[in-house]
XYZ file of C-alpha atoms in Angstrom:
683
model
C -18.488 4.906 37.380
C -17.712 8.171 35.964
C -20.158 10.825 36.995
C -19.101 13.255 34.461
C -20.626 11.478 31.501
C -24.102 12.045 32.989
C -23.746 15.337 34.675
C -21.586 17.160 32.275
C -22.749 15.703 29.059
C -26.446 15.244 29.763
C -27.514 17.040 32.804
C -25.979 20.534 32.780
C -28.426 23.302 32.728
C -27.324 25.527 29.985
C -27.931 24.884 26.312
C -24.992 24.487 24.051
C -24.422 24.303 20.355
C -24.115 20.742 19.026
C -20.365 21.047 18.557
C -19.773 22.142 22.145
C -21.993 19.282 23.241
C -19.614 16.871 21.521
C -16.356 18.143 22.693
C -16.744 20.210 25.878
C -18.013 17.712 28.408
C -18.370 14.119 29.464
C -17.168 10.993 27.701
C -16.579 12.656 24.422
C -14.324 15.240 26.051
C -12.341 13.003 28.411
C -12.145 10.086 26.028
C -12.006 11.705 22.685
C -8.583 13.070 22.618
C -5.375 11.972 20.976
C -5.667 8.346 21.938
C -9.039 7.872 20.507
C -7.797 9.441 17.197
C -4.948 6.950 17.173
C -7.044 4.031 18.134
C -10.056 4.660 16.017
C -12.331 5.750 18.842
C -11.830 2.585 20.826
C -9.250 3.704 23.217
C -11.439 3.132 26.341
C -12.357 -0.335 25.342
C -8.719 -1.221 24.417
C -7.389 0.169 27.618
C -10.037 -1.815 29.708
C -9.073 -5.027 27.883
C -5.340 -4.455 28.416
C -6.021 -3.758 32.148
C -7.805 -7.189 32.292
C -4.967 -8.993 30.464
C -2.272 -7.421 32.677
C -4.299 -8.269 35.799
C -4.851 -11.851 34.862
C -1.344 -12.566 33.820
C 0.230 -10.540 36.705
C -1.869 -12.303 39.253
C -1.927 -15.899 38.031
C 1.469 -15.949 36.390
C 3.650 -16.009 39.566
C 1.253 -18.464 41.217
C 1.990 -20.984 38.435
C 5.609 -20.017 38.155
C 5.124 -18.774 34.582
C 6.670 -15.366 35.269
C 8.625 -13.997 38.089
C 7.090 -12.134 41.052
C 8.834 -8.915 39.893
C 7.427 -9.164 36.385
C 4.060 -10.068 37.796
C 4.131 -7.000 39.965
C 5.015 -4.904 36.913
C 1.914 -6.207 35.144
C -0.247 -5.241 38.036
C 1.230 -1.721 37.787
C 0.398 -1.831 34.080
C -3.199 -2.868 35.003
C -3.361 0.155 37.291
C -2.295 2.439 34.484
C -4.647 1.025 31.900
C -7.553 0.657 34.167
C -7.252 4.024 35.826
C -6.139 6.151 32.944
C -9.366 7.657 31.922
C -10.805 7.820 35.361
C -7.764 9.797 36.618
C -8.098 12.269 33.703
C -11.765 12.864 34.499
C -11.123 13.152 38.197
C -8.435 15.699 37.753
C -10.639 17.801 35.666
C -13.249 17.702 38.347
C -10.863 18.372 41.144
C -9.614 21.481 39.378
C -13.138 22.672 39.421
C -13.506 21.839 43.186
C -15.675 18.821 42.607
C -15.031 15.473 44.273
C -17.170 12.929 42.572
C -17.473 9.271 41.561
C -14.155 8.944 39.682
C -12.400 10.458 42.716
C -13.974 7.832 45.033
C -12.955 4.972 42.907
C -9.334 6.091 42.528
C -9.042 6.669 46.296
C -10.381 3.136 46.962
C -7.902 1.663 44.391
C -4.983 3.743 45.928
C -5.972 2.456 49.452
C -5.790 -1.134 48.325
C -2.337 -0.448 46.841
C -1.295 1.151 50.231
C -2.424 -2.075 51.988
C -0.403 -4.128 49.507
C -3.510 -5.490 47.845
C -2.321 -4.645 44.328
C -4.275 -7.441 42.672
C -7.531 -6.326 44.248
C -6.990 -2.603 43.404
C -6.150 -3.631 39.823
C -9.312 -5.764 39.756
C -11.330 -2.682 40.969
C -9.974 -0.466 38.192
C -10.459 -3.190 35.578
C -14.048 -3.642 36.468
C -14.562 0.059 36.706
C -13.010 0.677 33.256
C -14.748 -2.195 31.390
C -18.054 -1.145 32.910
C -17.342 2.438 31.922
C -16.510 1.336 28.398
C -19.538 -0.849 28.031
C -21.773 1.871 29.460
C -20.300 4.405 27.024
C -20.953 1.926 24.279
C -24.563 1.451 25.346
C -25.138 5.179 25.677
C -23.627 5.775 22.246
C -26.378 3.585 20.645
C -28.942 6.025 21.910
C -26.968 9.048 20.648
C -26.321 7.252 17.263
C -30.037 6.777 16.817
C -30.350 10.517 16.512
C -26.951 11.263 14.972
C -27.839 8.885 12.103
C -30.131 11.572 10.807
C -27.129 13.650 9.896
C -26.211 11.064 7.227
C -29.498 11.304 5.468
C -28.663 14.294 3.337
C -26.522 13.558 0.271
C -23.255 15.458 -0.122
C -24.007 16.703 -3.679
C -26.988 17.747 -5.647
C -27.769 17.914 -9.377
C -28.753 21.417 -10.296
C -30.638 22.509 -13.409
C -29.327 25.834 -14.672
C -31.003 26.756 -18.008
C -30.435 23.903 -20.497
C -27.708 22.177 -18.597
C -27.267 20.475 -15.289
C -24.232 20.428 -12.994
C -23.274 18.738 -9.731
C -22.682 21.068 -6.659
C -21.876 20.503 -3.051
C -24.906 20.724 -0.777
C -23.408 23.714 1.135
C -23.204 25.676 -2.196
C -26.882 25.427 -3.002
C -28.708 28.679 -3.171
C -32.309 29.609 -2.443
C -34.105 29.529 -5.841
C -31.871 26.839 -7.361
C -33.731 24.003 -9.187
C -32.427 20.583 -8.148
C -33.155 17.456 -10.061
C -34.021 14.438 -7.883
C -34.065 11.124 -9.646
C -36.020 7.971 -8.550
C -34.862 6.517 -5.344
C -32.571 9.331 -4.445
C -32.475 11.310 -1.224
C -33.645 14.898 -1.489
C -30.752 17.355 -0.951
C -32.757 20.357 0.262
C -36.001 21.792 1.536
C -38.200 23.112 -1.253
C -41.292 22.713 -3.367
C -41.936 20.578 -6.437
C -42.035 22.569 -9.806
C -41.955 19.642 -12.172
C -42.775 15.866 -11.976
C -44.630 13.752 -9.406
C -43.707 10.953 -7.231
C -44.300 9.338 -3.891
C -41.736 10.503 -1.282
C -40.745 8.663 1.948
C -40.716 11.441 4.597
C -40.242 9.120 7.571
C -36.895 10.477 8.582
C -38.378 13.990 8.974
C -42.003 13.513 9.987
C -42.155 9.920 11.047
C -44.910 9.159 8.540
C -44.936 5.500 7.720
C -46.555 5.768 4.204
C -44.962 7.634 1.310
C -46.537 11.060 0.524
C -47.671 11.755 -3.060
C -45.974 15.003 -4.335
C -47.197 17.151 -7.240
C -45.934 20.388 -8.812
C -47.212 23.791 -7.597
C -49.392 25.788 -9.886
C -47.140 28.847 -9.923
C -43.480 28.724 -8.798
C -43.370 32.425 -8.504
C -46.442 32.581 -6.282
C -45.253 29.564 -4.178
C -41.801 31.274 -3.605
C -43.609 34.378 -2.269
C -46.007 32.363 -0.032
C -43.849 29.523 1.462
C -46.005 29.299 4.593
C -49.023 28.379 2.488
C -47.384 25.485 0.689
C -49.436 22.215 0.859
C -48.089 18.835 2.070
C -48.449 17.671 -1.556
C -45.982 20.177 -2.930
C -43.572 20.659 -0.016
C -40.432 18.419 0.279
C -37.712 18.018 2.899
C -33.998 17.370 2.855
C -33.163 13.788 3.788
C -36.596 12.254 2.620
C -36.336 9.544 -0.044
C -37.856 9.959 -3.565
C -39.944 7.179 -5.090
C -40.114 6.071 -8.706
C -40.757 9.411 -10.251
C -38.303 12.225 -11.082
C -38.837 15.602 -9.428
C -37.540 19.118 -10.029
C -37.465 21.012 -6.686
C -36.935 24.663 -6.162
C -34.723 25.248 -3.005
C -36.229 27.321 -0.261
C -33.693 26.883 2.450
C -29.837 26.889 2.723
C -28.181 23.647 3.794
C -27.713 24.729 7.367
C -31.278 25.921 7.655
C -33.236 22.897 6.410
C -35.758 21.249 8.696
C -33.528 18.250 9.193
C -30.591 20.386 10.179
C -32.648 22.407 12.674
C -34.020 19.106 14.124
C -30.511 17.810 14.520
C -29.408 21.024 16.339
C -32.475 21.028 18.568
C -32.127 17.386 19.497
C -28.452 17.916 20.427
C -29.444 20.905 22.463
C -32.337 18.939 24.061
C -29.822 16.373 25.455
C -28.092 19.104 27.534
C -31.255 20.402 29.276
C -31.973 19.039 32.646
C -35.213 17.330 33.697
C -36.527 17.811 37.125
C -35.300 14.370 38.207
C -31.796 15.122 36.735
C -31.677 18.308 38.779
C -32.670 16.497 41.864
C -30.110 13.766 41.302
C -27.390 16.287 40.725
C -28.179 18.152 43.978
C -28.357 14.873 45.757
C -24.924 13.738 44.660
C -23.375 17.079 45.710
C -24.423 16.414 49.294
C -23.997 12.524 49.140
C -20.465 12.439 47.873
C -18.960 14.586 50.858
C -21.006 12.442 53.266
C -19.482 9.328 51.813
C -15.972 10.733 52.176
C -16.657 11.617 55.813
C -18.123 8.108 56.500
C -15.044 6.496 55.025
C -12.731 8.665 57.211
C -14.717 7.661 60.235
C -14.704 4.052 59.242
C -10.893 4.080 58.855
C -10.647 4.740 62.627
C -12.990 1.863 63.594
C -9.954 -0.126 64.820
C -10.127 2.195 67.863
C -13.352 0.605 69.032
C -13.349 -2.826 67.101
C -11.113 -5.779 67.582
C -9.209 -5.314 64.261
C -6.055 -3.893 62.864
C -5.659 -0.354 61.464
C -5.111 -1.856 57.981
C -8.313 -3.851 58.284
C -10.219 -0.734 59.184
C -8.576 1.143 56.322
C -9.627 -1.637 53.916
C -13.214 -1.486 55.255
C -13.191 2.328 54.671
C -12.013 1.815 51.014
C -14.828 -0.792 50.541
C -17.276 1.693 51.914
C -16.070 4.261 49.230
C -16.698 1.761 46.467
C -20.111 0.672 47.927
C -21.365 4.216 48.230
C -20.377 5.440 44.831
C -23.691 6.134 43.139
C -22.657 5.076 39.701
C -26.059 3.709 38.598
C -27.747 6.716 40.159
C -25.651 9.092 38.098
C -26.605 7.434 34.785
C -30.296 6.366 35.636
C -32.047 9.446 34.445
C -29.832 10.757 31.672
C -29.813 7.422 29.943
C -33.680 7.221 29.900
C -34.033 10.778 28.800
C -31.506 10.438 25.972
C -33.051 7.163 24.804
C -36.584 8.685 25.017
C -35.561 11.848 22.968
C -33.785 9.562 20.374
C -36.776 7.265 19.915
C -39.195 10.273 19.640
C -36.997 11.874 16.922
C -37.098 8.505 14.975
C -40.875 8.612 15.214
C -41.233 12.130 13.922
C -41.607 13.760 17.338
C -39.152 16.500 18.331
C -38.902 16.764 22.221
C -36.780 19.770 23.436
C -35.252 18.322 26.542
C -35.860 16.087 29.519
C -38.282 18.592 31.219
C -41.069 18.451 28.678
C -40.416 14.704 28.207
C -40.978 13.970 31.839
C -43.741 16.572 32.165
C -45.794 15.112 29.301
C -45.742 11.631 31.048
C -47.058 13.091 34.306
C -49.964 15.133 32.948
C -53.544 13.967 33.138
C -55.095 16.934 31.107
C -54.705 18.068 27.476
C -56.270 20.948 25.648
C -56.709 21.060 21.865
C -57.165 23.833 19.427
C -59.929 23.002 16.863
C -59.069 24.193 13.430
C -56.280 22.278 11.812
C -55.681 20.235 14.930
C -58.765 18.134 15.586
C -60.317 19.129 12.237
C -58.968 19.058 8.726
C -58.898 22.845 8.664
C -61.397 23.480 5.816
C -65.163 23.522 5.565
C -66.954 20.638 4.006
C -70.520 20.312 2.763
C -72.082 18.017 5.436
C -75.796 18.626 5.326
C -78.286 19.169 2.498
C -81.854 19.955 3.321
C -84.257 20.476 0.339
C -87.448 22.253 0.956
C -90.806 21.487 -0.485
C -90.725 19.641 -3.827
C -87.155 20.731 -4.587
C -84.777 17.920 -5.208
C -81.325 17.540 -3.647
C -79.640 17.901 -7.063
C -81.658 21.039 -7.914
C -80.680 22.693 -4.589
C -76.995 21.892 -5.120
C -76.827 22.931 -8.805
C -78.374 26.335 -8.121
C -76.266 26.850 -5.005
C -72.926 25.921 -6.780
C -73.828 28.065 -9.857
C -74.067 31.195 -7.653
C -71.170 30.357 -5.270
C -68.859 29.815 -8.272
C -68.896 33.566 -8.877
C -67.619 34.288 -5.273
C -64.095 33.911 -4.045
C -65.131 33.448 -0.393
C -63.670 30.259 1.168
C -67.189 28.948 2.062
C -68.263 29.533 -1.522
C -65.209 27.741 -2.889
C -65.969 24.746 -0.421
C -69.570 24.498 -1.737
C -68.422 24.454 -5.397
C -65.843 21.881 -4.760
C -68.078 19.482 -2.831
C -70.926 19.899 -5.191
C -68.724 19.065 -8.202
C -67.503 16.020 -6.260
C -71.098 14.841 -5.830
C -72.600 15.885 -9.196
C -69.708 16.401 -11.604
C -70.054 19.272 -14.120
C -72.664 21.891 -13.424
C -75.381 22.272 -16.055
C -76.498 25.722 -15.053
C -74.548 29.084 -14.997
C -75.206 32.249 -13.020
C -75.062 35.893 -14.065
C -75.425 39.372 -12.512
C -73.653 38.389 -9.354
C -73.803 40.699 -6.418
C -72.372 40.469 -2.873
C -74.628 41.448 -0.065
C -71.983 42.343 2.564
C -72.342 40.474 5.767
C -75.501 38.652 4.799
C -75.068 36.578 1.565
C -75.065 36.622 -2.266
C -77.403 37.118 -5.232
C -77.370 36.201 -8.899
C -79.599 35.222 -11.782
C -79.850 31.528 -12.707
C -82.172 30.577 -15.633
C -83.569 34.112 -15.525
C -84.609 33.927 -11.832
C -82.997 35.966 -9.066
C -81.419 33.713 -6.531
C -80.474 34.665 -2.998
C -78.158 32.644 -0.710
C -77.342 33.614 2.819
C -77.998 33.820 6.383
C -81.472 33.964 7.989
C -81.120 37.738 8.407
C -80.805 38.138 4.641
C -84.354 37.063 4.023
C -85.612 39.380 6.685
C -84.067 42.297 4.770
C -84.721 41.662 1.089
C -88.003 41.792 -0.820
C -89.845 38.603 -1.576
C -91.571 35.766 0.255
C -90.653 35.614 4.004
C -88.836 32.693 5.330
C -91.183 29.831 6.287
C -91.217 28.979 9.924
C -90.452 25.289 9.437
C -87.435 26.054 7.263
C -86.287 28.715 9.816
C -86.621 26.006 12.526
C -84.688 23.472 10.519
C -81.850 25.942 9.880
C -81.895 26.683 13.603
C -81.309 23.046 14.366
C -78.484 22.844 11.814
C -76.827 26.002 13.508
C -77.150 24.294 16.883
C -75.289 21.209 15.555
C -72.301 23.422 14.545
C -73.179 23.923 10.848
C -72.541 27.197 9.030
C -75.822 27.438 7.186
C -76.892 28.955 3.830
C -80.548 29.351 2.840
C -81.334 29.312 -0.889
C -84.277 31.037 -2.509
C -84.929 31.170 -6.361
C -87.430 33.891 -7.142
C -90.174 33.476 -4.504
C -89.546 29.710 -4.099
C -87.370 28.490 -1.206
C -85.220 25.682 -2.413
C -83.886 24.638 1.029
C -80.659 25.048 3.008
C -77.132 23.562 3.097
C -74.804 23.270 6.018
C -70.979 23.418 6.032
C -68.627 22.442 8.754
C -64.908 22.079 9.406
C -65.065 18.332 9.861
C -63.041 16.298 12.371
C -60.014 14.376 11.110
C -60.791 10.740 10.321
C -58.551 9.509 13.167
C -59.479 12.166 15.767
C -61.945 9.965 17.665
C -59.621 7.086 17.702
C -56.744 9.250 18.842
C -58.771 10.672 21.829
C -59.719 7.157 22.741
C -56.040 6.040 22.572
C -55.009 9.049 24.730
C -57.455 7.946 27.468
C -55.936 4.445 27.140
C -52.489 5.822 27.923
C -53.784 7.557 31.039
C -55.006 11.067 30.173
C -58.237 11.832 32.124
C -59.258 15.316 31.119
C -59.441 16.379 27.490
C -61.063 19.546 26.187
C -61.088 22.031 23.255
C -60.395 25.714 23.366
C -61.286 27.345 20.212
C -62.037 30.788 18.562
C -64.958 29.257 16.759
C -68.406 29.726 18.081
C -69.674 27.541 20.919
C -72.113 25.549 18.923
C -69.428 24.496 16.466
C -66.932 23.755 19.273
C -69.638 21.613 21.077
C -70.421 19.717 17.988
C -66.803 18.809 17.159
C -65.976 18.003 20.757
C -69.047 15.587 21.003
C -68.111 13.892 17.705
C -64.548 13.122 18.674
C -65.169 12.315 22.370
C -63.780 15.240 24.271
C -65.034 15.982 27.769
C -65.874 19.722 27.122
C -65.360 22.522 24.740
C -64.761 26.201 25.202
C -65.660 28.358 22.203
C -65.691 32.086 21.137
C -62.179 32.532 22.598
C -59.776 35.260 21.487
C -56.023 34.526 21.775
C -55.864 36.174 25.209
C -58.896 34.249 26.243
C -57.205 30.978 25.417
C -54.159 32.052 27.513
C -56.544 32.746 30.506
C -58.220 29.410 30.037
C -55.001 27.520 30.037
C -53.933 29.440 33.229
C -57.292 28.341 34.855
C -56.671 24.666 33.765
C -53.208 24.701 35.218
C -54.580 25.684 38.634
C -56.124 22.186 38.720
C -52.891 20.515 37.667
C -50.526 20.437 34.645
C -52.054 20.777 31.200
C -50.647 20.363 27.638
C -51.848 22.503 24.805
C -51.889 21.164 21.211
C -52.169 23.763 18.462
C -50.690 24.721 15.085
C -47.788 26.733 16.634
C -48.784 30.126 15.223
C -51.991 31.515 16.421
C -51.900 29.154 19.347
C -48.371 30.201 20.365
C -49.335 32.266 23.491
C -51.574 29.462 24.900
C -48.795 26.802 24.201
C -46.163 28.993 25.895
C -48.355 29.205 28.980
C -49.175 25.579 29.147
C -47.187 23.074 31.154
C -46.151 21.551 27.787
C -46.814 23.152 24.419
C -47.347 20.703 21.489
C -47.276 21.945 17.880
C -48.830 20.038 14.963
C -47.344 19.839 11.531
C -44.078 21.536 12.652
C -42.156 20.257 9.683
C -43.648 22.961 7.588
C -43.632 25.740 10.136
C -40.535 27.522 11.465
C -42.668 29.172 14.219
C -43.914 25.866 15.463
C -40.361 24.424 15.652
C -39.269 27.487 17.749
C -42.372 27.824 19.881
C -43.343 24.318 21.082
C -41.825 22.200 23.807
C -42.749 19.169 21.734
C -43.213 19.308 17.845
C -45.167 16.703 16.011
C -43.337 16.990 12.725
C -46.025 15.510 10.456
C -49.534 16.891 10.328
C -50.608 13.618 11.916
C -52.680 13.492 15.064
C -51.762 9.829 15.610
C -48.314 10.945 16.609
C -49.735 12.302 19.835
C -50.636 9.039 21.649
C -47.095 7.729 20.671
C -45.482 10.714 22.205
C -47.608 10.529 25.411
C -47.112 6.840 25.698
C -43.363 7.188 25.171
C -43.234 9.879 27.850
C -45.062 7.791 30.317
C -42.813 4.818 29.646
C -39.793 7.013 30.080
C -41.111 8.175 33.553
C -41.611 4.572 34.531
C -38.163 3.524 33.431
C -36.622 6.573 35.339
C -38.449 5.522 38.546
C -37.312 1.872 38.039
C -33.715 2.934 37.492
C -33.813 5.285 40.548
C -35.174 2.595 42.871
C -32.641 0.095 41.559
C -29.624 2.272 41.868
C -30.566 3.696 45.363
C -31.493 0.161 46.483
C -28.027 -1.158 45.530
C -26.322 1.644 47.415
C -28.546 1.118 50.486
C -27.593 -2.632 50.425
C -23.879 -2.262 49.759
C -23.064 0.326 52.402
C -24.018 -1.801 55.446
C -22.692 -4.874 53.635
C -19.197 -3.399 53.314
C -19.351 -2.069 56.874
C -19.944 -5.642 57.987
C -17.092 -7.138 55.949
C -17.967 -7.299 52.193
C -14.752 -6.818 50.146
C -13.945 -4.262 47.488
C -14.001 -6.794 44.631
C -17.573 -8.056 45.134
C -18.835 -4.459 45.849
C -17.479 -3.123 42.620
C -18.766 -6.175 40.705
C -22.207 -5.589 42.022
C -21.941 -1.801 41.235
C -20.822 -2.325 37.646
C -23.536 -4.855 37.075
C -26.267 -2.565 38.411
C -24.971 0.304 36.244
C -25.163 -1.813 33.095
C -28.650 -3.077 34.089
C -29.809 0.649 34.487
C -28.339 1.604 31.158
C -29.855 -1.306 29.242
C -33.192 -0.846 30.925
C -33.165 2.739 29.602
C -32.242 1.449 26.094
C -35.535 -0.454 25.998
C -37.168 2.896 25.049
C -35.453 2.651 21.614
C -37.717 -0.212 20.799
C -40.898 1.588 22.054
C -43.682 0.647 19.715
C -45.378 3.266 17.509
C -49.132 2.603 17.455
C -49.804 4.816 14.392
C -51.763 2.952 11.764
C -53.683 0.957 14.389
C -56.003 3.706 15.517
C -58.396 3.870 12.614
């Protein structure tokens, strides 16, 4: 088999642009020239079939007196041409570079058979080699096409609204700020935000989300255009996603070449060129192995000096050894699995930047999470209400919300939002608002002065001191990770409320699923206080939590965790970027909306969906298993065939076994394309 389709196309170390990836190396380079243009990309398959036809007729024809011996010999020569054409092209390219690899070994073996007068056997060798090569290329193409199909998701044209008229323009001519009209069931032509209309949009091609996402307009297009990083999932749309039944007006935020889909395509293409550790090992192994095979064949060709056989028989045995020792399946074992894994991940909304992080993730037993926005929803919620004395829960909430409504603090806005969800409209209003910096708020409600704030506030303002039992109750709330607010109206204490950035609904199930796929150590590293970190960690099922960490502290903690083995870091891709960069594998959440996340992480979970993580880890582990299976199978075949040919196994059976093992390896790798996504089954 051709080594260059694996080592040049999928296993070279440097990253190349997508176009170079398609044309510079491997199959696409060697097989994609003039002939493929003429024959519609099927040149290799056609040549392999022609080699088989010429071989069959040229071999059997003279035996049944259908054609003359001379004509039959001519057909065998034609079989040599068609069967060896592409292999010779690739071998010459390698020889020019000083590389003697698998194609070279096969050609030498076929030439040796011809020298011995075994033209039919040599033609049979080249036919099997070429048909196996073609089928292998077809199978590998399926994996590449699984990713390349994303390129067809964006429409060629867009309907642009300009003033009172609309006009159709090419996608590449769209400008930032243009308003595009997306009708029902159409694909979105660009990244942007909704300025008019509402609809459910299928974002599966970008984020892997199985359910459509409801989209609504932004409140202010001007403000949204100035604050793109703060767009919500309900207002942001992506090129290549599919609109539902409603019509949308979308303001373009990125040029065609800069859309999330375009960048994902580029990154996936680049990822295919980056070597995994196993690929690097295989490549180094072959550089040593191939010369040793050539040396063994040379020594075997002189075995007639010590064995009772002719020089031609020894030479034939040497050619058979060349065939037997050609590590065809080994060359394709890892790249086929890596490519299939990356392709399947991309289909599931997970961007994996190369074979190294794909393999590494499958081998880790530890994972660290950021808290805010990763394990939690990223915004505080009212989670505990503790009325004091004869105060009712409704009274406590009404007074609290009336005062907090006058504040623009995020905690105040959270209180107002959640109280309105519980009680509806507020019957009372507050006046004479004052902010007591660092301690709390004050305002008048129904003529009474109301104070809301920390314990320290009531130690410093005039009025009744904080009752001991209420103080103790607040202390317990704080220990459970709540941000607490004590409420006093006049001299009467109404009670306390507690807020917390609550865990995602599926966080606990996701942690359990990660344990099921083999992760043993899971922890949180957070900038939030230790009590909050402990509370969240306990609720979702983590082993431990580290709180009160600055960004540099997170880096140090990751370094310490790495000392005990590899560790993955899951964060939002921005403030967690240093920690992700220092982890064995950095994983970014919600990367579809974050340019920083796309650039920083080794693995990007495109949707803000924690359930994608067990899928990615499970896929990585399955990829590692398949790589091991492929390596053992390919090395086992070589280990069996070499002694078999030394003891008399012919060229034909040897190449037949080789080609069969190579296809088994490739199709085993392609099983990854059917890897099941467990999202939706975790909650």
